[in-house]
Coordinates of C-alpha atoms and ligand atoms in Angstrom, one line a residue:
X1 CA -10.8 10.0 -14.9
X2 CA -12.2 10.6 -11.4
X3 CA -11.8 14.5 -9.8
X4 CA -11.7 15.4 -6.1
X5 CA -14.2 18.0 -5.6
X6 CA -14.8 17.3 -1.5
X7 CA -12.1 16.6 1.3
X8 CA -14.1 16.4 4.4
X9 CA -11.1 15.8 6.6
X10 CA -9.8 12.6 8.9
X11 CA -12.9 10.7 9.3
X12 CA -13.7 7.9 12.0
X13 CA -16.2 4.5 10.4
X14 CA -20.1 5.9 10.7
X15 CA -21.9 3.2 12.4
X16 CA -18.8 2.4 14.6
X17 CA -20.7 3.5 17.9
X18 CA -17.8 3.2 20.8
X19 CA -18.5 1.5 24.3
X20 CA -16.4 4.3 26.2
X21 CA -14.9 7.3 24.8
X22 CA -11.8 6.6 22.9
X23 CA -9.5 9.1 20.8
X24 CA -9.0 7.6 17.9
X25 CA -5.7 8.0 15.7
X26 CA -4.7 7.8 12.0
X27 CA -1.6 5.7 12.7
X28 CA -4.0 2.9 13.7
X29 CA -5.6 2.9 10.5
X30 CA -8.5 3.9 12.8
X31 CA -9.2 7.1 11.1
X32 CA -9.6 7.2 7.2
X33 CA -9.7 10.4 5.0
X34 CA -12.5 11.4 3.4
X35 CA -12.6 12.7 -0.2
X36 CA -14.9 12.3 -2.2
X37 CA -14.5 12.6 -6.4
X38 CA -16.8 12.5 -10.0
X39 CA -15.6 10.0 -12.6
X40 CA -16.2 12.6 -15.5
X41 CA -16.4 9.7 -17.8
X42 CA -19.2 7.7 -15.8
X43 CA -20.8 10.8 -14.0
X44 CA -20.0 8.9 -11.4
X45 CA -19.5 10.1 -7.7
X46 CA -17.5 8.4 -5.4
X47 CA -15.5 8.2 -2.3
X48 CA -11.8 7.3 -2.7
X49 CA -11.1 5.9 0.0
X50 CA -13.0 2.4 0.3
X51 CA -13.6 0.7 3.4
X52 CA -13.6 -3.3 3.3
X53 CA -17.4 -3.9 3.5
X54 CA -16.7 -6.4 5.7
X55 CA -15.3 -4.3 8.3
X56 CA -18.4 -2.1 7.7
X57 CA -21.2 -4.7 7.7
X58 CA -20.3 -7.1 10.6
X59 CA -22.4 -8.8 13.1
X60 CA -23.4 -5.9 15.2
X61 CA -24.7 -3.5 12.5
X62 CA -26.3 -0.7 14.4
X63 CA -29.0 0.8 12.2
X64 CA -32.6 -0.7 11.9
X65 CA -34.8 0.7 9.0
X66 CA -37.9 0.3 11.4
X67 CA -36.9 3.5 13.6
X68 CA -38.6 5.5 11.9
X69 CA -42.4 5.7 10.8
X70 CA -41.4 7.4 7.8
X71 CA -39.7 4.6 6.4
X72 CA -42.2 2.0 7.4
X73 CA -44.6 3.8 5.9
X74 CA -43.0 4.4 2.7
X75 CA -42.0 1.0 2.3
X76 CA -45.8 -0.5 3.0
X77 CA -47.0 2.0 0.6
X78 CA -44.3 0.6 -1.6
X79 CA -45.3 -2.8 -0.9
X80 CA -49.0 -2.1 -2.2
X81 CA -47.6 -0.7 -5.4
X82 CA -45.1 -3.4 -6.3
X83 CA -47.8 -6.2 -5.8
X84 CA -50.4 -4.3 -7.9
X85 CA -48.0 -3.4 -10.5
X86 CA -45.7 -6.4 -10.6
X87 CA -47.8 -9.1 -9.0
X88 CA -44.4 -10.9 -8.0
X89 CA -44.0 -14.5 -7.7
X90 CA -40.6 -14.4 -6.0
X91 CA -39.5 -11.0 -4.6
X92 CA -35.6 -10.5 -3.6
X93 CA -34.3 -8.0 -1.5
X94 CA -30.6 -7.2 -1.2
X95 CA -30.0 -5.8 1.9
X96 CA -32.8 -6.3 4.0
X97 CA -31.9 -5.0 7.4
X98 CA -34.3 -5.6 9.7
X99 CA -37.1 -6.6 7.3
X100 CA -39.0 -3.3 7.2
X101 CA -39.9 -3.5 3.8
X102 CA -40.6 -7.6 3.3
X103 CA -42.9 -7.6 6.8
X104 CA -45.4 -6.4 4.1
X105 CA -45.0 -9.9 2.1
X106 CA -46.0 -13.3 2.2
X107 CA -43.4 -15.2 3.4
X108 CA -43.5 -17.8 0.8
X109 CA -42.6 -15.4 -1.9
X110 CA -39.3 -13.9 -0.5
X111 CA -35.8 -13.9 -0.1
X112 CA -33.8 -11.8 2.0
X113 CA -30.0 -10.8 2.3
X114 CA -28.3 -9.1 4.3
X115 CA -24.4 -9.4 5.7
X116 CA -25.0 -8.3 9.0
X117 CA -26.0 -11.6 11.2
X118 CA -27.9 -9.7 13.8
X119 CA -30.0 -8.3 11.4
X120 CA -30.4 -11.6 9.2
X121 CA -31.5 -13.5 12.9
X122 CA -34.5 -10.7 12.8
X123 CA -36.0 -11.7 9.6
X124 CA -35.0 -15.4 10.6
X125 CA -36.9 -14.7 13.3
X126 CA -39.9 -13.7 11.7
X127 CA -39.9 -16.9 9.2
X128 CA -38.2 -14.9 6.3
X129 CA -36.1 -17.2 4.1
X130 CA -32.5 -15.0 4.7
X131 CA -29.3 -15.4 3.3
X132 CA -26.8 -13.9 5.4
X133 CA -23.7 -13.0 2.8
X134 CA -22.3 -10.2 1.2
X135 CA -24.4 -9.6 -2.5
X136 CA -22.2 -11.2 -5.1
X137 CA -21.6 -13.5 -8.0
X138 CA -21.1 -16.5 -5.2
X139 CA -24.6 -16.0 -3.5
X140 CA -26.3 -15.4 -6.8
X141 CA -25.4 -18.7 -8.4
X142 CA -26.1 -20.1 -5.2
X143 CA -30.2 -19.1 -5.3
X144 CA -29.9 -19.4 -9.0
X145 CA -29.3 -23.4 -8.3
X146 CA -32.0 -23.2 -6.0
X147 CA -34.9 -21.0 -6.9
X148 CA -34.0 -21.0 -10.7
X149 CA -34.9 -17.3 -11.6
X150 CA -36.6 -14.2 -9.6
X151 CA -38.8 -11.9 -11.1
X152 CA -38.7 -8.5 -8.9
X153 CA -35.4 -7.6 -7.1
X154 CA -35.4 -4.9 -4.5
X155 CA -32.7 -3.1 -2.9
X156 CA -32.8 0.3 -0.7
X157 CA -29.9 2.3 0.5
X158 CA -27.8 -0.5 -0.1
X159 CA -26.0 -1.0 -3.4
X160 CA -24.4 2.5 -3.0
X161 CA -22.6 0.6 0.2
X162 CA -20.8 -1.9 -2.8
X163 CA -17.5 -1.2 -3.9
X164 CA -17.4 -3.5 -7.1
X165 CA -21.1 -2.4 -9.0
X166 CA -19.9 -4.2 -12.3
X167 CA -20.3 -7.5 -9.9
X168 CA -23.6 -6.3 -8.5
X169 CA -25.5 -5.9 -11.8
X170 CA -23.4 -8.6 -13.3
X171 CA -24.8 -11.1 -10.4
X172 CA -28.3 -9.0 -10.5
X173 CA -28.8 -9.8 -14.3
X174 CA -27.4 -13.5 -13.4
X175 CA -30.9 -14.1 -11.8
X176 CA -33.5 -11.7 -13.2
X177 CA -35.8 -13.4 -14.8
X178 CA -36.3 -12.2 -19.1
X179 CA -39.5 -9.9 -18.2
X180 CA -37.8 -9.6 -14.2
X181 CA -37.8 -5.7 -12.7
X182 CA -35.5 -4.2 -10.3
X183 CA -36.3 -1.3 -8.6
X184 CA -33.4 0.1 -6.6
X185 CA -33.7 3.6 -4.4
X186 CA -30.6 6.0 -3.1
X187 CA -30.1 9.4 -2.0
X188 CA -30.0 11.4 -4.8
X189 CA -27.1 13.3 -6.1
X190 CA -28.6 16.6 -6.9
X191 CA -30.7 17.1 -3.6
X192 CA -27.6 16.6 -2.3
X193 CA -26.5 19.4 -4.0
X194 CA -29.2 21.3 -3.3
X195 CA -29.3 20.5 0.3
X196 CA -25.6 21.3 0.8
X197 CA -26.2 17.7 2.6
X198 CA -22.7 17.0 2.2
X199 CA -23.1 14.5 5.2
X200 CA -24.4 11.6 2.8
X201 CA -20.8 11.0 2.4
X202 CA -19.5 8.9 5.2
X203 CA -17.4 5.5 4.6
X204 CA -20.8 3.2 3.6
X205 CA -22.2 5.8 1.1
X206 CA -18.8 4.6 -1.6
X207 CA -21.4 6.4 -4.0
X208 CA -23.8 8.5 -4.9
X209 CA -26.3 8.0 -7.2
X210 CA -27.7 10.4 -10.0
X211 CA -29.8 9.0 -12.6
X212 CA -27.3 10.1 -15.2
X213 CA -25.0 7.4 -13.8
X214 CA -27.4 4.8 -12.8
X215 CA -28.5 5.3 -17.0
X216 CA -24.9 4.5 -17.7
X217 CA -24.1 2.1 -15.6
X218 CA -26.7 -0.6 -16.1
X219 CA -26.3 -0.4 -20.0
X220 CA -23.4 -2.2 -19.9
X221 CA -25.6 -5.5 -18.6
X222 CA -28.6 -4.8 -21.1
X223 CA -30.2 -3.4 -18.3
X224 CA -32.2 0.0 -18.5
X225 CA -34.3 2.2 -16.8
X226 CA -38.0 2.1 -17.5
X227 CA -39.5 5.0 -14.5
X228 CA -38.5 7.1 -12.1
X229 CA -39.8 8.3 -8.7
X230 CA -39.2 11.2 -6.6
X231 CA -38.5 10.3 -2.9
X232 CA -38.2 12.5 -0.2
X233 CA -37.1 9.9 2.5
X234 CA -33.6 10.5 3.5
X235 CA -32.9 13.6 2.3
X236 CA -34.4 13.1 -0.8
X237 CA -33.9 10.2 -2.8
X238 CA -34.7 8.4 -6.3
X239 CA -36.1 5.0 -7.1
X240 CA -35.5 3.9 -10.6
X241 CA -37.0 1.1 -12.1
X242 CA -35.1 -0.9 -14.4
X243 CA -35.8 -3.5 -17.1
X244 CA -34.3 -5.5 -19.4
X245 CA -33.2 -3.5 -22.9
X246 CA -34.9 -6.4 -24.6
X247 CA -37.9 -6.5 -22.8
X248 CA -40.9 -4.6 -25.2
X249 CA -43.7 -5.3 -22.6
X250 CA -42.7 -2.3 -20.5
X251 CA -43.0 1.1 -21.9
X252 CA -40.8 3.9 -21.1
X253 CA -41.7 6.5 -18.9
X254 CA -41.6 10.4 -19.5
X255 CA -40.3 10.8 -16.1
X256 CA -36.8 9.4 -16.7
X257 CA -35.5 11.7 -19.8
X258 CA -37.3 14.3 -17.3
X259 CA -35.1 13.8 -14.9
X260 CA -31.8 13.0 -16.8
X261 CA -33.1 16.7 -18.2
X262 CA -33.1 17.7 -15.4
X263 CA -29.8 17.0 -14.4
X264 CA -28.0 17.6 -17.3
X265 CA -29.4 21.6 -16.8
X266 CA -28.2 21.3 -13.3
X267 CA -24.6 20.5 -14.4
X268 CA -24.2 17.4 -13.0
X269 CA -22.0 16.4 -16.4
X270 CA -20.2 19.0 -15.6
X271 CA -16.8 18.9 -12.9
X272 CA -17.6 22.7 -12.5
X273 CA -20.8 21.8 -10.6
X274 CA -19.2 19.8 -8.1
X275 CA -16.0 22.0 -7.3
X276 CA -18.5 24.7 -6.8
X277 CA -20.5 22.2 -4.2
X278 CA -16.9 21.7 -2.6
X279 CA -16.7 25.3 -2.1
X280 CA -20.4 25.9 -0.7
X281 CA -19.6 23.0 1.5
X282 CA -16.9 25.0 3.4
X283 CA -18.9 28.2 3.5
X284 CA -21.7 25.8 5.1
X285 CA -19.0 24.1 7.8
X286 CA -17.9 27.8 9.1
X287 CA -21.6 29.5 9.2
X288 CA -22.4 26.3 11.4
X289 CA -19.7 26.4 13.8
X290 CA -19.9 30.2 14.1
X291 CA -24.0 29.7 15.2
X292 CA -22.8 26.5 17.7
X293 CA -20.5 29.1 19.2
X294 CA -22.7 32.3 19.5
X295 CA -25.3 29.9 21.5
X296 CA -22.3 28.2 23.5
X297 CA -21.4 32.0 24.7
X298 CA -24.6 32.4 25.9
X299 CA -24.1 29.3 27.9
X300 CA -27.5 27.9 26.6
X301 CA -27.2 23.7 26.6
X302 CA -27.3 21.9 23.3
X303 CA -28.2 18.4 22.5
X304 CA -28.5 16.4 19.3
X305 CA -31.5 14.5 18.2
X306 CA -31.1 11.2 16.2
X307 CA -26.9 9.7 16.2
X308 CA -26.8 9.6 12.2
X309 CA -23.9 8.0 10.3
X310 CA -24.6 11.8 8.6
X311 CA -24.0 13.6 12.0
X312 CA -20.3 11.9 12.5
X313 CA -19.4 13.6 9.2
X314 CA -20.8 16.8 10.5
X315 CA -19.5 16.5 13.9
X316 CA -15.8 15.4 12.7
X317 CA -15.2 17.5 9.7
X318 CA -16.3 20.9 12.3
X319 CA -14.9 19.4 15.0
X320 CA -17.7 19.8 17.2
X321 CA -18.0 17.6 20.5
X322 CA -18.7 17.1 23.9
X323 CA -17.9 20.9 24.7
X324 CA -20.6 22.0 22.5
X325 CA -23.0 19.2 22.4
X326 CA -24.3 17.8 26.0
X327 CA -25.4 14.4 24.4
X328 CA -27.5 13.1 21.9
X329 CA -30.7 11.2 22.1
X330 CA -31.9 8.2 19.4
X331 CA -34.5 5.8 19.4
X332 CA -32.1 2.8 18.4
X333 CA -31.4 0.5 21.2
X334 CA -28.0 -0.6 19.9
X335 CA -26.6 3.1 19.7
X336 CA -27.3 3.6 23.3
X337 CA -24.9 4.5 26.1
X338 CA -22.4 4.4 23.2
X339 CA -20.3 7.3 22.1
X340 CA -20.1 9.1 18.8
X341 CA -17.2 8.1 16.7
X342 CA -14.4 10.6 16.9
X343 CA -16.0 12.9 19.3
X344 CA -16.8 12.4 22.9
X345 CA -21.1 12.9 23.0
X346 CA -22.9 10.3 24.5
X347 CA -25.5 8.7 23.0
X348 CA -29.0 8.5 25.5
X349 CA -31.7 6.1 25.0
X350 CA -34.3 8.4 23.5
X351 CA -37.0 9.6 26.6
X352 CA -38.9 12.8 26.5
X353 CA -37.7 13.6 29.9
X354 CA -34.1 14.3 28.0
X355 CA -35.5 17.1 26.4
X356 CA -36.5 18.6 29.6
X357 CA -33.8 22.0 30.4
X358 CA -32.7 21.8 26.9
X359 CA -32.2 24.8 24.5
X360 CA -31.3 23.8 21.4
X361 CA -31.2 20.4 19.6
X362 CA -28.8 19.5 16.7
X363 CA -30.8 17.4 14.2
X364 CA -28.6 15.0 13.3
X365 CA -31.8 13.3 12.1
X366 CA -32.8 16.3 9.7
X367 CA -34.0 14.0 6.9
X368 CA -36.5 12.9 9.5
X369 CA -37.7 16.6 10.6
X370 CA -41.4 16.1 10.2
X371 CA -41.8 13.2 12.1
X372 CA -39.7 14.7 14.5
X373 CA -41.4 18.1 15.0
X374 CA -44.7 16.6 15.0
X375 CA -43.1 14.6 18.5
X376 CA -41.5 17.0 20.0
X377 CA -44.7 19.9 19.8
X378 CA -44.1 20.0 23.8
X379 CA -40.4 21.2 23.3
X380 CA -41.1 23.8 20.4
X381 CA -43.9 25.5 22.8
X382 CA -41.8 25.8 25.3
X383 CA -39.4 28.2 22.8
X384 CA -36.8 25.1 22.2
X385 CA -34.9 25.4 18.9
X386 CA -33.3 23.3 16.6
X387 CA -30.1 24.1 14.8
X388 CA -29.7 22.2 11.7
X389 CA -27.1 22.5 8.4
X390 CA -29.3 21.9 5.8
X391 CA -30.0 23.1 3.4
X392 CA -28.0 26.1 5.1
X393 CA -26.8 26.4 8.5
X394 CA -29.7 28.0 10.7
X395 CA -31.9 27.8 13.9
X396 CA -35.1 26.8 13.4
Ligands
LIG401 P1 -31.0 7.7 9.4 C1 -28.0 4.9 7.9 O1 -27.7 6.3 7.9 C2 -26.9 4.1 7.4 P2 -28.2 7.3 9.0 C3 -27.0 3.6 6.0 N1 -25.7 3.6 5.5 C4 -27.9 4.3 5.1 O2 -27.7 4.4 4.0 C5 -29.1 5.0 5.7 O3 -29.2 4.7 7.1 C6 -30.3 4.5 5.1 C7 -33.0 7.9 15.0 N2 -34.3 8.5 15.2 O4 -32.1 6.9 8.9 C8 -33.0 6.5 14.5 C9 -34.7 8.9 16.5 O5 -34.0 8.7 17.5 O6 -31.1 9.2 9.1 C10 -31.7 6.5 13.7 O7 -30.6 6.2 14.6 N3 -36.0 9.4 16.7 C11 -27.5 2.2 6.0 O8 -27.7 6.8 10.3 C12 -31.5 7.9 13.3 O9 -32.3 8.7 14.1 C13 -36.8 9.6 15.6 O10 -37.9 10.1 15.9 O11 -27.7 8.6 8.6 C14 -31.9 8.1 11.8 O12 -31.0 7.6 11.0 C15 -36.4 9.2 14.3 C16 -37.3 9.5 13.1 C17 -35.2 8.7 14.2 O13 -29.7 7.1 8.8

């Protein structure tokens, strides 16, 4: 049985960056609402309305995991790990934007997918072998009659984005090889807890992982997980390794009753956790507004830093827009002299010169705050703040 715990309100698509400014309507189908429940059976969290990925993934897919330094250089650390650990001789990656991660391969050895064309062209590009489909059964059985097996699968921020996961391990375990590993990696459940970062849920997060559901899940195709890392890219995630139940040659890690331990003593089997998360989520929406409108009094001018998928829940479900927020600056050149979706804040090419006159900045970006304050040293000597929502709403 699945629970509402979260209702963040009428909700445009993240990712859907408009050309002009456009107000968008729930008659149209152009607005979607967004609740978000746990599956007490499978400790599962999830949203309930699902988008149709392909409506989501299309062939101007905005985001590009190589924006950031902080994710290229977790994923070439990564890279060194899985070749001196794994040693693979064909290495998949489901979802593989715009090759962040498999630029630190040889060529020979990989396989890409990815659904978005303009993002499957970049790795084509760069002499990847890409698929460009949707993850399924289909495309499976389709490098199953070519390559035979794979040994290591990969796949970041992306199989949360799947509506039907039965299919995605089915068609995983389809092409693992006996002694194969997958290592997958998500935002986890219970920093998002924590964080009050309610803004992981936006129409492509469908779920949430924990590692109490991931356990579950993955039983049911003999699948199971064998270690667990701690993450503290976007907003803190997990990466679970996972092996085949049958598979002896791999021992089990400590770290993954540690954290299913862990969790279980946080609640997260428990609906009570996540109704109370529902309730600190509103407490969190009025304590920001109230601080947006204290500086707004003062007439100081506000801009936001980094046009999230996470910031459109923030800005929709608080209804905060153009009259509070100038514009927003981002690094990605696709989001550019766009428009938020829902609210009417431009998005500016990122330049320093945009910072110049400012007061405050919204991180939308918070998960990236590091890399961000240690840019923008210039602005916070010159007393600039930044407002952000997590873990509480505050000016920093
Ligand atoms: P970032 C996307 O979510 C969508 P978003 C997706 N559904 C998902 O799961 C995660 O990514 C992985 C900009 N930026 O990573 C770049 C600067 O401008 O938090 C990006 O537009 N300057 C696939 O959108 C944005 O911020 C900077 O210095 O919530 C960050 O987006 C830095 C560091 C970033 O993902």
């Amino acid at each position: 049985m699945i629970k509402k715990f979260l209702d963040l309100g009428y909700q445009p698509l993240a990712n859907k960056y408009l050309k002009s400014y456009k107000k968008l309507s729930i008659k149209k189908k152009e607005l979607y609402r967004l609740t978000v429940g746990f599956n007490t059976k499978t400790k599962l969290v999830s949203l309930f309305n699902k988008i149709p990925d392909k409506i989501m993934f299309d062939n101007n897919y905005p985001y590009k995991s190589s924006m950031s330094k902080t994710m290229t250089d977790s994923f070439k650390k990564l890279s060194v790990k899985i070749k001196k650990k794994f040693n693979p001789k064909l290495f998949l990656e489901i979802g593989s934007n715009d090759g962040a991660l498999i630029k630190n391969f040889d060529k020979n050895k990989v396989i890409c997918v990815e659904p978005c064309s303009n993002l499957a062209k970049i790795t084509r590009g760069k002499g990847y072998f890409t698929y460009n489909n949707y993850w399924d059964l289909n495309l499976s059985n389709k490098i199953k009659s070519k390559f035979n097996t794979v040994d290591t699968i990969y796949s970041a921020n992306t199989l949360t984005h799947i509506n039907d996961l039965n299919k995605v391990f089915e068609s995983i375990s389809n092409l693992l090889t006996q002694d194969g590993i997958l290592i997958i990696e998500d935002p986890s459940f219970l920093e998002c807890i924590k964080k009050l970062s309610y803004d992981q849920f936006y129409n492509e997060h469908i779920y949430i992982f924990s590692a109490l559901s991931v356990k579950k899940l993955i039983h049911e195709f003999d699948l199971e997980l064998f270690d667990i890392e701690k993450l503290d890219t976007h907003g803190g995630s997990l990466r679970y390794f996972i092996k085949r139940i049958n598979n002896n040659k791999i021992k089990i890690k400590k770290t993954v009753s540690k954290q299913i331990s862990t969790e279980l003593k946080f609640g997260l089997a428990n609906f009570m956790t996540y109704k109370k998360f529902g309730i600190s989520v509103k407490k969190s929406k009025n304590d920001l507004i109230k601080i947006f409108k204290k500086i707004k009094n003062k007439n100081k001018k506000i801009i936001g830093y980094g046009a999230t998928a996470k910031a459109c829940t923030v800005l929709n479900y608080c209804n905060i827009g153009n009259e509070t927020i100038d514009y927003f600056v981002d690094t990605t050149p696709d989001k550019s002299n766009r428009f938020i979706p829902g609210k009417n804040i431009k998005i500016k090419r990122y330049k320093k010169t945009l910072l110049d006159n400012v007061d405050y900045i919204y991180l939308g970006a918070w998960n990236f705050k590091n890399e961000i304050f240690k840019k923008e040293k210039q602005f916070i000597k010159k007393n600039g703040k930044f407002i952000t929502h997590v873990p509480r709403p505050k000016i920093i």
